[in-house]
Coordinates of C-alpha atoms and ligand atoms in Angstrom, one line a residue:
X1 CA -61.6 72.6 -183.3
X2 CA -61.0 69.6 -185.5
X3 CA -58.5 69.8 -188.3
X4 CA -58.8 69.4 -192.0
X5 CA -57.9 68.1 -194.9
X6 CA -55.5 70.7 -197.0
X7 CA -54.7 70.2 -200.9
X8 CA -51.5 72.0 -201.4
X9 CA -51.2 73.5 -204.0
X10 CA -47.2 75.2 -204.9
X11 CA -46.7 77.0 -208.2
X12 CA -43.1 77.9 -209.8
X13 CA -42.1 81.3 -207.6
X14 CA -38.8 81.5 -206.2
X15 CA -40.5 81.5 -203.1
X16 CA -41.3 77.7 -203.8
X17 CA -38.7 77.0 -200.5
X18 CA -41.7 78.6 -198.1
X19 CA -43.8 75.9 -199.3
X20 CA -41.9 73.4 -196.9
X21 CA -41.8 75.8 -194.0
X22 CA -45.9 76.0 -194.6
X23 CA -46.0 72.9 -195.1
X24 CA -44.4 71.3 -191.7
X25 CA -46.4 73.9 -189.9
X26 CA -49.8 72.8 -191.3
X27 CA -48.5 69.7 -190.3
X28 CA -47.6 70.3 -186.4
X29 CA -50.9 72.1 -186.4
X30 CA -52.5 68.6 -186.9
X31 CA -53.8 69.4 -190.4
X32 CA -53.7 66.6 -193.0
X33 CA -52.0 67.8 -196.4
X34 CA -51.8 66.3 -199.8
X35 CA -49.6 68.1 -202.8
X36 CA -50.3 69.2 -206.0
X37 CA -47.7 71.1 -207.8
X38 CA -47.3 72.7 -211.6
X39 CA -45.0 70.9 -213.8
X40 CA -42.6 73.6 -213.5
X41 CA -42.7 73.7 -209.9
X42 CA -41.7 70.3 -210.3
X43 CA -38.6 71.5 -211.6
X44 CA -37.4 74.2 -209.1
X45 CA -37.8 71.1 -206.3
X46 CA -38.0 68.0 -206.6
X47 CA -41.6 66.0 -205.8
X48 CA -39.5 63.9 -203.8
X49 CA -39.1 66.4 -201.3
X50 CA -43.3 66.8 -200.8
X51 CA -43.6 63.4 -201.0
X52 CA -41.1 62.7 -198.0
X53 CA -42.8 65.1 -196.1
X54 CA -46.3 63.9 -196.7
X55 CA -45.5 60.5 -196.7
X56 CA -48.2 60.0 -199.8
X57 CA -47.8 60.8 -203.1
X58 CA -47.9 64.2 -205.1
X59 CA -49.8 65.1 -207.6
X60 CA -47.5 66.6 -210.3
X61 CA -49.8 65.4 -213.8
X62 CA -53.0 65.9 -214.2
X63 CA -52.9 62.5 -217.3
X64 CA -51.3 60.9 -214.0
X65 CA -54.2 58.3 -212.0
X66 CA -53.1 58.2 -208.5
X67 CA -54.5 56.1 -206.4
X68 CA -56.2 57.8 -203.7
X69 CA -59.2 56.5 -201.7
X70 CA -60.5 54.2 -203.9
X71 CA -60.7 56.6 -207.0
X72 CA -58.5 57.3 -209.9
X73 CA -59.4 60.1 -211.4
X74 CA -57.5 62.1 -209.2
X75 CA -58.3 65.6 -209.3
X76 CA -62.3 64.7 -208.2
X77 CA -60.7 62.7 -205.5
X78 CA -58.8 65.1 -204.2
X79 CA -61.3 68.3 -205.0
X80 CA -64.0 66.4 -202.9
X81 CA -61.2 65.5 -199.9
X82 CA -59.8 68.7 -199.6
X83 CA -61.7 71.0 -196.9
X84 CA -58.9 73.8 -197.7
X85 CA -57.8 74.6 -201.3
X86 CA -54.2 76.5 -200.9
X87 CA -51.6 77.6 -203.0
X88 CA -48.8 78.4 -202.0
X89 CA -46.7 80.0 -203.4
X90 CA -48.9 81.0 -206.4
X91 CA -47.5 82.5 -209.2
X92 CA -49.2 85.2 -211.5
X93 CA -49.2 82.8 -214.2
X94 CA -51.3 80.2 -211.7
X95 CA -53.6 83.7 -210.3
X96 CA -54.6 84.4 -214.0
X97 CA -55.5 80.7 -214.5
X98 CA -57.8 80.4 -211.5
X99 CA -59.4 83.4 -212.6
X100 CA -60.2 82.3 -216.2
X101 CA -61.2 78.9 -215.7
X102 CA -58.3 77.5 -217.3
X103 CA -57.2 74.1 -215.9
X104 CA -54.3 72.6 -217.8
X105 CA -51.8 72.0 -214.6
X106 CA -53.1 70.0 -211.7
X107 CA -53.1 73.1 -209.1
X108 CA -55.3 75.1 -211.3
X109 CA -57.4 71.9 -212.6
X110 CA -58.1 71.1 -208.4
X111 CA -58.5 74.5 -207.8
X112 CA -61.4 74.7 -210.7
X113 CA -63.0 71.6 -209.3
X114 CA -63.0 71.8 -205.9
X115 CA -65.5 73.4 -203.6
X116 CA -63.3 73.7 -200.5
X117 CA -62.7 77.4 -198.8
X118 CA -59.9 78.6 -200.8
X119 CA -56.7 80.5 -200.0
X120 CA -53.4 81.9 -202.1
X121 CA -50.6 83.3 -201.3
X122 CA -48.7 85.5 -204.3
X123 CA -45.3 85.6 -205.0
X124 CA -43.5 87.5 -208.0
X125 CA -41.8 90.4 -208.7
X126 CA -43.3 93.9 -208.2
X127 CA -44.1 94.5 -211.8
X128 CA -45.8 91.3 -211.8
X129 CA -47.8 92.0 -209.0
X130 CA -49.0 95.8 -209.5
X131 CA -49.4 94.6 -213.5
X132 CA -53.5 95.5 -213.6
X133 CA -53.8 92.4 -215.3
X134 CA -52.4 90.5 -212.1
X135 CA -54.6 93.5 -210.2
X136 CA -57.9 92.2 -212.1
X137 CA -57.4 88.8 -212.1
X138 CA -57.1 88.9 -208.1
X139 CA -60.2 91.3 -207.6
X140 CA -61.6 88.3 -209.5
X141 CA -60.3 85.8 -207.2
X142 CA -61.1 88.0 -204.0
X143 CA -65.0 88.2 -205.6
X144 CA -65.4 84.4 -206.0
X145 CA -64.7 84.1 -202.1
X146 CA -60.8 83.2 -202.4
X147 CA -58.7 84.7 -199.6
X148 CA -55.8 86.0 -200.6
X149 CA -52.6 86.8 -197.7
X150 CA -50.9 89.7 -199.3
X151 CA -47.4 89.7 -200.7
X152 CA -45.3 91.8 -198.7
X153 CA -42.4 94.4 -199.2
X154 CA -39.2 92.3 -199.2
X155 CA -36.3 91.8 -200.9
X156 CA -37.1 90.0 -204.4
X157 CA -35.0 87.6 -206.3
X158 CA -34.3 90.4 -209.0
X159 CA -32.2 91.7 -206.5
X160 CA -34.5 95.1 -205.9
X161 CA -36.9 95.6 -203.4
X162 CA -40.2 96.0 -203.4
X163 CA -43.9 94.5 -202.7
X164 CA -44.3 91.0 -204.0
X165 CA -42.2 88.8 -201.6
X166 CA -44.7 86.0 -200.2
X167 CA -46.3 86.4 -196.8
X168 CA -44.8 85.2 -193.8
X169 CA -45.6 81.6 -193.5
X170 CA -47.3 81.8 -190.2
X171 CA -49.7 84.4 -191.3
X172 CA -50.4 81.9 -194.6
X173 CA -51.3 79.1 -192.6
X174 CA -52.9 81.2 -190.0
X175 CA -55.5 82.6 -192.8
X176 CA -55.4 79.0 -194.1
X177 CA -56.7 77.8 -190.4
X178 CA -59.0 81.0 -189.9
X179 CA -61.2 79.5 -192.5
X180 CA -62.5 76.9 -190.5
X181 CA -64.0 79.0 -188.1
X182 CA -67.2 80.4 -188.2
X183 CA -67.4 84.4 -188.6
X184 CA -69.8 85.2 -185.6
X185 CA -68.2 88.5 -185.1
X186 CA -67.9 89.4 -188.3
X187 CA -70.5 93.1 -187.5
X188 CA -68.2 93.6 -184.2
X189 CA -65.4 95.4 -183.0
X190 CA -63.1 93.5 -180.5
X191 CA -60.8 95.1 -178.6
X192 CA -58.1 93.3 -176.5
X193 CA -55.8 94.8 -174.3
X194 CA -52.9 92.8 -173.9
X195 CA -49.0 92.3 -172.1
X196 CA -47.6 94.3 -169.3
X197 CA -47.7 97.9 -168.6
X198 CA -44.1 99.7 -168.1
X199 CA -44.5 102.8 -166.0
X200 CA -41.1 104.6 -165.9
X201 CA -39.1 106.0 -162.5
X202 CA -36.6 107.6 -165.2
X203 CA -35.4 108.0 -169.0
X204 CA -33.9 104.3 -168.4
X205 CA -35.8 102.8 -165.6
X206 CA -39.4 101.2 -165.1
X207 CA -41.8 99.5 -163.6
X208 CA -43.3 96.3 -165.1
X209 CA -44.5 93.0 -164.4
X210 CA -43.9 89.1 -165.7
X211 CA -46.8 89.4 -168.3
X212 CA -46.0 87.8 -171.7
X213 CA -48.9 89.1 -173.6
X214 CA -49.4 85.2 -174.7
X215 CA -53.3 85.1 -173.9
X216 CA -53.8 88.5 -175.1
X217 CA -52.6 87.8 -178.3
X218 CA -54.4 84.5 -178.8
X219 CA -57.8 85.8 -178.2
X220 CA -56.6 88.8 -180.7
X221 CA -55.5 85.8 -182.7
X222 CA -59.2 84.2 -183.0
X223 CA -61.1 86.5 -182.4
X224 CA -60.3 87.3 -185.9
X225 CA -60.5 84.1 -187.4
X226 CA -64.3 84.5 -186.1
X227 CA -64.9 87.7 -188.3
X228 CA -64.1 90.3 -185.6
X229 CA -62.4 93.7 -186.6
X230 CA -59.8 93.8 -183.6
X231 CA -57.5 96.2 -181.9
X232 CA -54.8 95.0 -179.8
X233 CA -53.7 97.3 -177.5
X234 CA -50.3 96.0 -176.2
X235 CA -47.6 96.6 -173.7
X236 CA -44.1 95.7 -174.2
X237 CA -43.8 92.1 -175.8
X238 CA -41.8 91.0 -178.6
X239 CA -44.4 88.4 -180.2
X240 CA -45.8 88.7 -183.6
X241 CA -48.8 91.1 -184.4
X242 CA -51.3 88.2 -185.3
X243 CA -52.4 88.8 -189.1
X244 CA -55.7 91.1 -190.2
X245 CA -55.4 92.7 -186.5
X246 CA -54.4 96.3 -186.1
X247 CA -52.2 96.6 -183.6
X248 CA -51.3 99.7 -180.6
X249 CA -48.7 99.9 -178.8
X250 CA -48.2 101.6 -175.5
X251 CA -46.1 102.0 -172.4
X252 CA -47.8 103.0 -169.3
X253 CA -51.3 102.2 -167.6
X254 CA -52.2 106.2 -169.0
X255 CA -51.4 105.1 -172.1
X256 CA -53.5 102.2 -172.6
X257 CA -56.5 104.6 -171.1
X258 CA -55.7 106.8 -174.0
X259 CA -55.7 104.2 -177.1
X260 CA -58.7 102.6 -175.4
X261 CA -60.9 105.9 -175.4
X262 CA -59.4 106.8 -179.3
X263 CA -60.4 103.2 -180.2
X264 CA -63.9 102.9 -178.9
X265 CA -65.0 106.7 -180.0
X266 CA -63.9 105.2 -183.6
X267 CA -65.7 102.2 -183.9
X268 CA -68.9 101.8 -185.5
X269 CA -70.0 98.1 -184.1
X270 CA -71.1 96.8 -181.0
X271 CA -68.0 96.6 -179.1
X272 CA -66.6 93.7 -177.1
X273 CA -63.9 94.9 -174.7
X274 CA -61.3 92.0 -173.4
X275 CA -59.0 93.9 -170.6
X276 CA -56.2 90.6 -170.8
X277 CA -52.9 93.1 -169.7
X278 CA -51.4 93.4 -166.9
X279 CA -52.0 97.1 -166.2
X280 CA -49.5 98.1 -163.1
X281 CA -51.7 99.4 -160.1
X282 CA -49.1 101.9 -159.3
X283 CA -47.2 103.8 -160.9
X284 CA -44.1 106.1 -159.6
X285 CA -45.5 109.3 -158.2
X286 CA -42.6 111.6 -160.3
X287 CA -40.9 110.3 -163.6
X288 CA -37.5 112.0 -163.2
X289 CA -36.4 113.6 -166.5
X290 CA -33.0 112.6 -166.0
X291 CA -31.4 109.3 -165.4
X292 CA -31.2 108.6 -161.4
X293 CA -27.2 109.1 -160.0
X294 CA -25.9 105.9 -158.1
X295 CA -24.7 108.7 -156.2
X296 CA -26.5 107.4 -152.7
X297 CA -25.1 104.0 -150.9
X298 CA -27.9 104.1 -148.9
X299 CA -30.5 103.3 -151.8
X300 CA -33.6 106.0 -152.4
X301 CA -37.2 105.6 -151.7
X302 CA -39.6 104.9 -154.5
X303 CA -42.8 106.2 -154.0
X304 CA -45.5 104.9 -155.8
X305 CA -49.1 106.4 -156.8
X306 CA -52.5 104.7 -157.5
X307 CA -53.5 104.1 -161.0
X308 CA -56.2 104.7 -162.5
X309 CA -58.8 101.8 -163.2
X310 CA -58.8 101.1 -166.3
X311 CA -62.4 99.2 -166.7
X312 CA -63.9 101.2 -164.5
X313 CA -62.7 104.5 -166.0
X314 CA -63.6 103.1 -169.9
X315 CA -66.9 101.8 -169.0
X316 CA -67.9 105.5 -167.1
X317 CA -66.3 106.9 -171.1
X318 CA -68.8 104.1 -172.8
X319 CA -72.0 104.8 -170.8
X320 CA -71.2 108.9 -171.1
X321 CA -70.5 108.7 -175.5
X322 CA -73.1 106.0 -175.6
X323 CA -71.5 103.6 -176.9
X324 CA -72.2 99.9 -176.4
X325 CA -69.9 98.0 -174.7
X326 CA -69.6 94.7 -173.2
X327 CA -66.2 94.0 -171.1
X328 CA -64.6 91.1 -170.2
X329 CA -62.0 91.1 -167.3
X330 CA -59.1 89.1 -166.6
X331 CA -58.1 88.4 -162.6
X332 CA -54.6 87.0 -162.3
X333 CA -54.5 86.5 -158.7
X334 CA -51.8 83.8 -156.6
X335 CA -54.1 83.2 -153.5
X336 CA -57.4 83.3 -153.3
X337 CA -58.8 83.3 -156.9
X338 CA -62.0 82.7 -157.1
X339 CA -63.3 85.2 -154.5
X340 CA -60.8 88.1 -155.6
X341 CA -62.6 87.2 -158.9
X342 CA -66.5 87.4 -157.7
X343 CA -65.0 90.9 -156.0
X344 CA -63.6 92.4 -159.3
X345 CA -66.6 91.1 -161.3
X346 CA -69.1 93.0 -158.9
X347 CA -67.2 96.1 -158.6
X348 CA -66.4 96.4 -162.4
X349 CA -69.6 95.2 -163.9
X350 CA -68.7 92.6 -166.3
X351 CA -69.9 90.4 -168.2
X352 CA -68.0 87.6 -167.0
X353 CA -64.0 87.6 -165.6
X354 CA -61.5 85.0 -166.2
X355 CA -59.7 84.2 -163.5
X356 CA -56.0 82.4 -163.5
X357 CA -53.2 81.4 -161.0
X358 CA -50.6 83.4 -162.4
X359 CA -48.3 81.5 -159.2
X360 CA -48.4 78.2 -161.4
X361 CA -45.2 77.9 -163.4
X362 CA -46.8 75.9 -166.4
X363 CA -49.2 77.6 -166.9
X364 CA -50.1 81.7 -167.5
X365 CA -47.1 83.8 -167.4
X366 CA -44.8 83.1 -170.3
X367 CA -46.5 79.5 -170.8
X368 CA -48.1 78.2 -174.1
X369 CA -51.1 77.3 -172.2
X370 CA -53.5 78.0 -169.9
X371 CA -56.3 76.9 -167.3
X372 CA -58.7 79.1 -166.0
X373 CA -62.2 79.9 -164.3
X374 CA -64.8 81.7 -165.7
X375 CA -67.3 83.7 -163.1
X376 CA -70.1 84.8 -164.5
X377 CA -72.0 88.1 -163.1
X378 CA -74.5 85.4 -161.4
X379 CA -71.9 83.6 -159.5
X380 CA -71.8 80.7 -161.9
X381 CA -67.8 79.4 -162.0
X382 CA -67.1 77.8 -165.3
X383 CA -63.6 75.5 -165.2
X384 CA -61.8 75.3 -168.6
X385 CA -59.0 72.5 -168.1
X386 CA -55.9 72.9 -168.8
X387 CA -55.1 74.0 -172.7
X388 CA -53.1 75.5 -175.1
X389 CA -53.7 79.4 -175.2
X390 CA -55.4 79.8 -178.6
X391 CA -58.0 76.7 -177.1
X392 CA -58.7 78.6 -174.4
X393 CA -59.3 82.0 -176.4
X394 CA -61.6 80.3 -178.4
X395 CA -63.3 78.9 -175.2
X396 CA -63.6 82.2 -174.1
X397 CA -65.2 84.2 -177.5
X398 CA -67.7 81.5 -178.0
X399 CA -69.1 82.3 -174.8
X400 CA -69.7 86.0 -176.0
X401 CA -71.4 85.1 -178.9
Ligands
FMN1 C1 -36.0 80.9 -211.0 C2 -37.4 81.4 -211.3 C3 -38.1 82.1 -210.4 C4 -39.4 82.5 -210.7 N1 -40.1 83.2 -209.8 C5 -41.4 83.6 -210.0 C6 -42.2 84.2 -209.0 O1 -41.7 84.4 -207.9 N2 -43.4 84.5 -209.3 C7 -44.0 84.3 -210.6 O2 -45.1 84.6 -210.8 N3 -43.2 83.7 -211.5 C8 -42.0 83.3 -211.3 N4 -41.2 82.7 -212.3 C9 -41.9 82.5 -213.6 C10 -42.7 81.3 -213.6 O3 -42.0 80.2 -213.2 C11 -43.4 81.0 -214.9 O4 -44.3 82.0 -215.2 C12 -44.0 79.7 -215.0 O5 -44.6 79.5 -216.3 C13 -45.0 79.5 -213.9 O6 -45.5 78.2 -214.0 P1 -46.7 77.7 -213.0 O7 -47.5 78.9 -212.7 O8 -47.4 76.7 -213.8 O9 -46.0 77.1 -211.8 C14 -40.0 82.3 -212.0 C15 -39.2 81.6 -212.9 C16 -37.9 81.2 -212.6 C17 -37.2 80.4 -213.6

């Protein structure tokens, strides 16, 4: 995916701070950026600051002719460069000028000009935000194609608390990156199953396995940027729900059968099933109720029973409600990959399995990035080189559409 051209745009919210953190991540996600900011933003921080960061000049007066490319009239210059139009954070005063037309400030005057996807992030206090005014004039935002990230419940400056503190800035620039993909799932359902399973001996004790829940999350990650409504059914991980993606959580194997049946009786769309966990394949055969006495020098014997298989069990559920339902498996295997792979794809019936070396330290477990094998049902074997995790879930959702 190449990267884009983002104008800026930061209003006068006490939030104006997250505008830097936004900022520097556009940045290390490879985006170009250019500033705009209101003249009263100007005066909560310095233009300095933007300009240090950018390295080119910010647009703070819209009587001001910068150069830029060959053009001074410099809201046309930057209206036409801009792929992405963001503000951020933008203030109720700046939301009821984009709605109206009004373009007396040089974020609402690009915003007015330019034909670039658009994205806002609010930021005020809750009276602000609820106001119906502030209500309407984002329904009219929201109806002229702007996507707005939602203002969380946070602490506000007026030292209460309530819903109006700006997104986080990962999920801004997220939706602000989301809007250069194109929305080929936008009439289906994905669901992704994601992390490690824990399967517990005792009220303190379990069984689990090294999965981070990394690729799992990435495909849930894209796969709505591309439209999809997704689920994310996960095991124990501690990273971020991505944003616009509902997220499950479970424990066990049984668990994640469960949430997988609810999910797929409930949706309406084709459904495209990505099994990316690491469900245990045994489980203990009793869960004691009470925590295991260290009573016993010798040690105890574990034993362990089958579980069940999870593909094989939701694709018999599938074919039974009639529901359709494409699947995806994932084989992590550390010796032999490709034909444990062709094995799993036969016996499973999937559309295609991607297979990785989960015995490779930089990549898979825990890692940032991947490289993988895709068998198709045919016995064609696809190799993906070696990439960062969100690359490769993109790799692997614009094969399914
Ligand atoms: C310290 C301070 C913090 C403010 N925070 C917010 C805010 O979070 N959201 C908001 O809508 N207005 C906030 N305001 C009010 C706006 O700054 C004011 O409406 C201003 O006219 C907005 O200008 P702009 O939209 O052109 O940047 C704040 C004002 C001050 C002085």
């Amino acid at each position: 995916m190449t990267k884009a051209n983002v104008v800026l745009g930061v209003s006068a919210s006490i939030a104006i701070y997250k505008a830097l953190e936004v900022l520097s991540i556009l940045k290390k996600r490879g985006f170009n950026v250019r500033v705009a900011l209101t003249k009263e933003a100007s005066k909560l921080i310095s233009p300095v600051v933007f300009k240090a960061l950018t390295n080119k000049d910010v647009y703070i007066d819209v009587m001001e002719e910068l150069d830029f490319e060959g053009t001074n009239i410099t809201h046309v210059a930057l209206a036409k460069w801009a792929d992405i139009f963001a503000v951020v954070p933008a203030t109720a005063n700046v939301i009821a000028k984009l709605a109206n037309g009004i373009a007396d400030d040089p974020v609402s005057l690009i915003g007015l000009a330019t034909s670039a996807s658009k994205v806002i992030a609010p930021a005020m206090n809750s009276s602000m935000y609820l106001n119906p005014i502030t209500q309407r004039n984002l329904n009219i935002l929201k109806e002229n194609g702007f996507l707005i990230v939602e203002p969380i419940e946070g602490d506000l400056a007026c030292n209460t608390r309530g819903v109006g503190h700006i997104a986080l800035c990962e999920d801004i620039v997220d939706v602000i990156e989301s809007t250069l993909y194109f929305k080929h799932f936008e009439d289906k359902t994905v669901i992704v199953t994601a992390g490690p399973t824990s399967e517990p001996i005792d009220p303190v004790r379990y069984i689990t396995n090294r999965s981070s829940g990394k690729m799992g999350f990435a495909i849930a990650k894209i796969a709505h940027f591309m439209g999809a409504d997704v689920r994310l059914i996960t095991g124990n991980t501690c990273l971020k729900t991505p944003y616009g993606v509902k997220r499950i959580d479970i424990e066990t194997a049984e668990d994640m059968l469960k949430a997988l049946k609810h999910e797929l009786s409930k949706s309406k769309n084709e459904v495209i099933l990505i099994m990316a966990a690491a469900i245990a394949d045994f489980r203990p055969s009793e869960t004691k109720d009470k925590k295991i006495k260290k009573k016993n020098e010798n040690g105890f014997t574990l034993k362990l029973k089958q579980n069940p298989d999870l593909t094989i069990e939701i694709k018999r559920f599938a074919e039974k409600a009639d529901i359709p339902l494409r699947i995806v498996g994932f084989a992590a295997e550390t010796d032999n990959l490709i034909e444990n792979a062709k094995k799993k794809i036969e016996k499973k019936g999937l559309e295609f399995i991607v297979a990785n070396d989960v015995s490779r330290k930089d990549i898979a477990f825990g890692s940032d990035k991947n490289e993988v094998a895709i068998i198709y049902s045919n016995g064609r074997i696809e190799r993906l080189e070696k990439a960062s995790k969100d690359k490769i879930a993109y790799e692997i959702l614009r094969r399914l559409i």
